Structures are given as C-alpha cells and as structure tokens.
C-alpha cells in the first residue's frame, strides 16, 4: 500500500470535488439543452409528418392526373382518326355528287366543258 500524506488527501479531495462539479455542470448542460431543443425537435417532427403526408397526397394526385392525361390523349387520337375517316367518307360522297353535277351541267350546256365552266363561274359571281 502507498502511504498518503495529508496534502495528498487534500489534493485528492479537490480532484474529486472538481470531477463532481464537472459532472454536475455536464448534467445541467444536458438538461438545459434538452429543455431548449425539445420543443424545436417536436415541431420539426410534426412538420416532417405533415410534409410526408402532403407528399403522399401529391404523388397520388400526380399519378391520377397522369392517368387522366393519358386517357385524354387516347380520346383525342380516337376523335382525330374518326374525323379523318369522316372527311374521307365526305370527300368520296362529294366526289360522286360533284361528278353528277358536272355531267348535268355539261348536258345543260350541250356537252361543252368551257361553256359549263363559264356558266358555273357566272353563277358564283352572280352575273
């Protein structure tokens, strides 16, 4: 065993007291930091939860919007195809009527194509 003098015991007591004060200061610092930051952390956690919820809602809405947009594009393509087919059908029907009108006009003018054209132009111009 090592002999301890009275001066060494006093130094040891100071060291223990200093260590105790350091530990006490650290504990009080942790307690103060917890008191200060806990409300901020709780608020940030709440904000994080609401942001995640909003992000989920926005993802669902964006997905739904994408589906609807795809459906609109398909419907537009369908309408365009139907319109093109109707235009072709109308053109075919009009061609037959136009040829019949030309024959009637040529019969009316005696078969002369120039006279038929001249008659049609005069009617259009109101002469």
JSON list of C-alpha atoms in Angstrom, two decimals:
[
{"chain": "A", "resi": 1, "resn": "UNK", "atom": "CA", "xyz": [0.00, 0.00, 0.00]},
{"chain": "A", "resi": 2, "resn": "UNK", "atom": "CA", "xyz": [1.16, 3.53, -0.81]},
{"chain": "A", "resi": 3, "resn": "UNK", "atom": "CA", "xyz": [1.25, 5.92, 2.08]},
{"chain": "A", "resi": 4, "resn": "UNK", "atom": "CA", "xyz": [-0.90, 9.03, 1.54]},
{"chain": "A", "resi": 5, "resn": "UNK", "atom": "CA", "xyz": [0.03, 12.25, 3.24]},
{"chain": "A", "resi": 6, "resn": "UNK", "atom": "CA", "xyz": [-2.43, 14.88, 4.38]},
{"chain": "A", "resi": 7, "resn": "UNK", "atom": "CA", "xyz": [-1.50, 17.11, 1.40]},
{"chain": "A", "resi": 8, "resn": "UNK", "atom": "CA", "xyz": [-2.17, 14.26, -0.99]},
{"chain": "A", "resi": 9, "resn": "UNK", "atom": "CA", "xyz": [-5.58, 13.62, 0.60]},
{"chain": "A", "resi": 10, "resn": "UNK", "atom": "CA", "xyz": [-6.46, 17.27, 0.19]},
{"chain": "A", "resi": 11, "resn": "UNK", "atom": "CA", "xyz": [-5.40, 17.17, -3.49]},
{"chain": "A", "resi": 12, "resn": "UNK", "atom": "CA", "xyz": [-7.47, 14.04, -4.00]},
{"chain": "A", "resi": 13, "resn": "UNK", "atom": "CA", "xyz": [-10.47, 15.75, -2.39]},
{"chain": "A", "resi": 14, "resn": "UNK", "atom": "CA", "xyz": [-10.05, 18.76, -4.71]},
{"chain": "A", "resi": 15, "resn": "UNK", "atom": "CA", "xyz": [-9.81, 16.48, -7.71]},
{"chain": "A", "resi": 16, "resn": "UNK", "atom": "CA", "xyz": [-12.94, 14.58, -6.66]},
{"chain": "A", "resi": 17, "resn": "UNK", "atom": "CA", "xyz": [-14.77, 17.87, -6.00]},
{"chain": "A", "resi": 18, "resn": "UNK", "atom": "CA", "xyz": [-13.66, 19.20, -9.42]},
{"chain": "A", "resi": 19, "resn": "UNK", "atom": "CA", "xyz": [-14.77, 15.97, -11.08]},
{"chain": "A", "resi": 20, "resn": "UNK", "atom": "CA", "xyz": [-18.09, 16.16, -9.27]},
{"chain": "A", "resi": 21, "resn": "UNK", "atom": "CA", "xyz": [-18.57, 19.79, -10.37]},
{"chain": "A", "resi": 22, "resn": "UNK", "atom": "CA", "xyz": [-17.69, 18.90, -13.96]},
{"chain": "A", "resi": 23, "resn": "UNK", "atom": "CA", "xyz": [-20.19, 16.04, -13.93]},
{"chain": "A", "resi": 24, "resn": "UNK", "atom": "CA", "xyz": [-22.81, 18.25, -12.34]},
{"chain": "A", "resi": 25, "resn": "UNK", "atom": "CA", "xyz": [-22.16, 21.00, -14.93]},
{"chain": "A", "resi": 26, "resn": "UNK", "atom": "CA", "xyz": [-22.43, 18.49, -17.77]},
{"chain": "A", "resi": 27, "resn": "UNK", "atom": "CA", "xyz": [-25.70, 17.12, -16.38]},
{"chain": "A", "resi": 28, "resn": "UNK", "atom": "CA", "xyz": [-27.16, 20.62, -16.00]},
{"chain": "A", "resi": 29, "resn": "UNK", "atom": "CA", "xyz": [-25.97, 21.49, -19.55]},
{"chain": "A", "resi": 30, "resn": "UNK", "atom": "CA", "xyz": [-27.65, 18.40, -20.98]},
{"chain": "A", "resi": 31, "resn": "UNK", "atom": "CA", "xyz": [-30.84, 19.18, -19.08]},
{"chain": "A", "resi": 32, "resn": "UNK", "atom": "CA", "xyz": [-30.83, 22.82, -20.30]},
{"chain": "A", "resi": 33, "resn": "UNK", "atom": "CA", "xyz": [-30.15, 21.76, -23.90]},
{"chain": "A", "resi": 34, "resn": "UNK", "atom": "CA", "xyz": [-32.97, 19.23, -23.72]},
{"chain": "A", "resi": 35, "resn": "UNK", "atom": "CA", "xyz": [-35.36, 21.88, -22.37]},
{"chain": "A", "resi": 36, "resn": "UNK", "atom": "CA", "xyz": [-34.33, 24.28, -25.13]},
{"chain": "A", "resi": 37, "resn": "UNK", "atom": "CA", "xyz": [-34.29, 21.89, -28.11]},
{"chain": "A", "resi": 38, "resn": "UNK", "atom": "CA", "xyz": [-37.16, 19.51, -27.25]},
{"chain": "A", "resi": 39, "resn": "UNK", "atom": "CA", "xyz": [-39.95, 21.90, -28.42]},
{"chain": "A", "resi": 40, "resn": "UNK", "atom": "CA", "xyz": [-37.98, 22.62, -31.58]},
{"chain": "A", "resi": 41, "resn": "UNK", "atom": "CA", "xyz": [-37.49, 18.92, -32.28]},
{"chain": "A", "resi": 42, "resn": "UNK", "atom": "CA", "xyz": [-41.15, 18.19, -31.60]},
{"chain": "A", "resi": 43, "resn": "UNK", "atom": "CA", "xyz": [-42.19, 20.96, -34.01]},
{"chain": "A", "resi": 44, "resn": "UNK", "atom": "CA", "xyz": [-39.77, 19.72, -36.67]},
{"chain": "A", "resi": 45, "resn": "UNK", "atom": "CA", "xyz": [-41.11, 16.18, -36.24]},
{"chain": "A", "resi": 46, "resn": "UNK", "atom": "CA", "xyz": [-44.66, 17.41, -36.66]},
{"chain": "A", "resi": 47, "resn": "UNK", "atom": "CA", "xyz": [-43.67, 19.40, -39.76]},
{"chain": "A", "resi": 48, "resn": "UNK", "atom": "CA", "xyz": [-41.91, 16.33, -41.15]},
{"chain": "A", "resi": 49, "resn": "UNK", "atom": "CA", "xyz": [-45.03, 14.20, -40.66]},
{"chain": "A", "resi": 50, "resn": "UNK", "atom": "CA", "xyz": [-47.27, 16.76, -42.38]},
{"chain": "A", "resi": 51, "resn": "UNK", "atom": "CA", "xyz": [-44.76, 17.13, -45.26]},
{"chain": "A", "resi": 52, "resn": "UNK", "atom": "CA", "xyz": [-44.65, 13.38, -45.76]},
{"chain": "A", "resi": 53, "resn": "UNK", "atom": "CA", "xyz": [-48.44, 13.24, -45.75]},
{"chain": "A", "resi": 54, "resn": "UNK", "atom": "CA", "xyz": [-48.65, 16.11, -48.27]},
{"chain": "A", "resi": 55, "resn": "UNK", "atom": "CA", "xyz": [-46.01, 14.46, -50.46]},
{"chain": "A", "resi": 56, "resn": "UNK", "atom": "CA", "xyz": [-48.04, 11.25, -50.47]},
{"chain": "A", "resi": 57, "resn": "UNK", "atom": "CA", "xyz": [-51.17, 13.16, -51.45]},
{"chain": "A", "resi": 58, "resn": "UNK", "atom": "CA", "xyz": [-49.32, 15.00, -54.22]},
{"chain": "A", "resi": 59, "resn": "UNK", "atom": "CA", "xyz": [-47.88, 11.74, -55.55]},
{"chain": "A", "resi": 60, "resn": "UNK", "atom": "CA", "xyz": [-51.35, 10.23, -55.67]},
{"chain": "A", "resi": 61, "resn": "UNK", "atom": "CA", "xyz": [-52.76, 13.31, -57.42]},
{"chain": "A", "resi": 62, "resn": "UNK", "atom": "CA", "xyz": [-49.89, 13.38, -59.93]},
{"chain": "A", "resi": 63, "resn": "UNK", "atom": "CA", "xyz": [-50.44, 9.70, -60.69]},
{"chain": "A", "resi": 64, "resn": "UNK", "atom": "CA", "xyz": [-54.16, 10.23, -61.15]},
{"chain": "A", "resi": 65, "resn": "UNK", "atom": "CA", "xyz": [-53.51, 13.28, -63.33]},
{"chain": "A", "resi": 66, "resn": "UNK", "atom": "CA", "xyz": [-51.10, 11.26, -65.47]},
{"chain": "A", "resi": 67, "resn": "UNK", "atom": "CA", "xyz": [-53.72, 8.55, -65.98]},
{"chain": "A", "resi": 68, "resn": "UNK", "atom": "CA", "xyz": [-56.38, 11.09, -66.91]},
{"chain": "A", "resi": 69, "resn": "UNK", "atom": "CA", "xyz": [-53.99, 12.86, -69.27]},
{"chain": "A", "resi": 70, "resn": "UNK", "atom": "CA", "xyz": [-53.21, 9.56, -70.96]},
{"chain": "A", "resi": 71, "resn": "UNK", "atom": "CA", "xyz": [-56.93, 8.88, -71.34]},
{"chain": "A", "resi": 72, "resn": "UNK", "atom": "CA", "xyz": [-57.45, 12.34, -72.85]},
{"chain": "A", "resi": 73, "resn": "UNK", "atom": "CA", "xyz": [-54.62, 11.79, -75.33]},
{"chain": "A", "resi": 74, "resn": "UNK", "atom": "CA", "xyz": [-56.12, 8.45, -76.37]},
{"chain": "A", "resi": 75, "resn": "UNK", "atom": "CA", "xyz": [-59.58, 10.02, -76.72]},
{"chain": "A", "resi": 76, "resn": "UNK", "atom": "CA", "xyz": [-58.10, 12.85, -78.79]},
{"chain": "A", "resi": 77, "resn": "UNK", "atom": "CA", "xyz": [-56.32, 10.39, -81.07]},
{"chain": "A", "resi": 78, "resn": "UNK", "atom": "CA", "xyz": [-59.58, 8.45, -81.45]},
{"chain": "A", "resi": 79, "resn": "UNK", "atom": "CA", "xyz": [-61.51, 11.62, -82.33]},
{"chain": "A", "resi": 80, "resn": "UNK", "atom": "CA", "xyz": [-58.85, 12.61, -84.83]},
{"chain": "A", "resi": 81, "resn": "UNK", "atom": "CA", "xyz": [-58.99, 9.18, -86.50]},
{"chain": "A", "resi": 82, "resn": "UNK", "atom": "CA", "xyz": [-62.82, 9.36, -86.66]},
{"chain": "A", "resi": 83, "resn": "UNK", "atom": "CA", "xyz": [-62.66, 12.90, -88.08]},
{"chain": "A", "resi": 84, "resn": "UNK", "atom": "CA", "xyz": [-60.16, 11.83, -90.75]},
{"chain": "A", "resi": 85, "resn": "UNK", "atom": "CA", "xyz": [-62.39, 8.88, -91.68]},
{"chain": "A", "resi": 86, "resn": "UNK", "atom": "CA", "xyz": [-65.46, 11.14, -91.81]},
{"chain": "A", "resi": 87, "resn": "UNK", "atom": "CA", "xyz": [-63.52, 13.56, -94.02]},
{"chain": "A", "resi": 88, "resn": "UNK", "atom": "CA", "xyz": [-62.57, 10.72, -96.38]},
{"chain": "A", "resi": 89, "resn": "UNK", "atom": "CA", "xyz": [-66.17, 9.50, -96.45]},
{"chain": "A", "resi": 90, "resn": "UNK", "atom": "CA", "xyz": [-67.48, 13.01, -97.09]},
{"chain": "A", "resi": 91, "resn": "UNK", "atom": "CA", "xyz": [-64.89, 13.53, -99.83]},
{"chain": "A", "resi": 92, "resn": "UNK", "atom": "CA", "xyz": [-65.93, 10.27, -101.51]},
{"chain": "A", "resi": 93, "resn": "UNK", "atom": "CA", "xyz": [-69.61, 11.23, -101.26]},
{"chain": "A", "resi": 94, "resn": "UNK", "atom": "CA", "xyz": [-68.96, 14.75, -102.52]},
{"chain": "A", "resi": 95, "resn": "UNK", "atom": "CA", "xyz": [-66.87, 13.44, -105.43]},
{"chain": "A", "resi": 96, "resn": "UNK", "atom": "CA", "xyz": [-69.80, 11.36, -106.65]},
{"chain": "A", "resi": 97, "resn": "UNK", "atom": "CA", "xyz": [-72.14, 14.37, -106.32]},
{"chain": "A", "resi": 98, "resn": "UNK", "atom": "CA", "xyz": [-69.61, 16.67, -107.99]},
{"chain": "A", "resi": 99, "resn": "UNK", "atom": "CA", "xyz": [-69.24, 14.29, -110.95]},
{"chain": "A", "resi": 100, "resn": "UNK", "atom": "CA", "xyz": [-73.02, 14.06, -111.26]},
{"chain": "A", "resi": 101, "resn": "UNK", "atom": "CA", "xyz": [-73.32, 17.85, -111.15]},
{"chain": "A", "resi": 102, "resn": "UNK", "atom": "CA", "xyz": [-70.64, 18.19, -113.84]},
{"chain": "A", "resi": 103, "resn": "UNK", "atom": "CA", "xyz": [-72.49, 15.73, -116.08]},
{"chain": "A", "resi": 104, "resn": "UNK", "atom": "CA", "xyz": [-75.76, 17.63, -115.57]},
{"chain": "A", "resi": 105, "resn": "UNK", "atom": "CA", "xyz": [-74.04, 20.94, -116.28]},
{"chain": "A", "resi": 106, "resn": "UNK", "atom": "CA", "xyz": [-72.43, 19.55, -119.43]},
{"chain": "A", "resi": 107, "resn": "UNK", "atom": "CA", "xyz": [-75.79, 18.19, -120.57]},
{"chain": "A", "resi": 108, "resn": "UNK", "atom": "CA", "xyz": [-77.34, 21.59, -119.84]},
{"chain": "A", "resi": 109, "resn": "UNK", "atom": "CA", "xyz": [-74.71, 23.38, -121.92]},
{"chain": "A", "resi": 110, "resn": "UNK", "atom": "CA", "xyz": [-74.71, 20.84, -124.71]},
{"chain": "A", "resi": 111, "resn": "UNK", "atom": "CA", "xyz": [-71.56, 18.93, -123.66]},
{"chain": "A", "resi": 112, "resn": "UNK", "atom": "CA", "xyz": [-69.16, 21.88, -123.94]},
{"chain": "A", "resi": 113, "resn": "UNK", "atom": "CA", "xyz": [-66.88, 21.88, -120.89]},
{"chain": "A", "resi": 114, "resn": "UNK", "atom": "CA", "xyz": [-65.81, 25.50, -121.39]},
{"chain": "A", "resi": 115, "resn": "UNK", "atom": "CA", "xyz": [-69.40, 26.67, -121.52]},
{"chain": "A", "resi": 116, "resn": "UNK", "atom": "CA", "xyz": [-70.18, 24.61, -118.40]},
{"chain": "A", "resi": 117, "resn": "UNK", "atom": "CA", "xyz": [-67.27, 26.14, -116.50]},
{"chain": "A", "resi": 118, "resn": "UNK", "atom": "CA", "xyz": [-68.20, 29.61, -117.68]},
{"chain": "A", "resi": 119, "resn": "UNK", "atom": "CA", "xyz": [-71.80, 29.09, -116.55]},
{"chain": "A", "resi": 120, "resn": "UNK", "atom": "CA", "xyz": [-70.70, 27.90, -113.11]},
{"chain": "A", "resi": 121, "resn": "UNK", "atom": "CA", "xyz": [-68.34, 30.86, -112.69]},
{"chain": "A", "resi": 122, "resn": "UNK", "atom": "CA", "xyz": [-71.02, 33.30, -113.76]},
{"chain": "A", "resi": 123, "resn": "UNK", "atom": "CA", "xyz": [-73.44, 31.81, -111.19]},
{"chain": "A", "resi": 124, "resn": "UNK", "atom": "CA", "xyz": [-70.84, 32.08, -108.44]},
{"chain": "A", "resi": 125, "resn": "UNK", "atom": "CA", "xyz": [-70.11, 35.70, -109.29]},
{"chain": "A", "resi": 126, "resn": "UNK", "atom": "CA", "xyz": [-73.79, 36.49, -109.55]},
{"chain": "A", "resi": 127, "resn": "UNK", "atom": "CA", "xyz": [-73.66, 37.64, -113.15]}
]
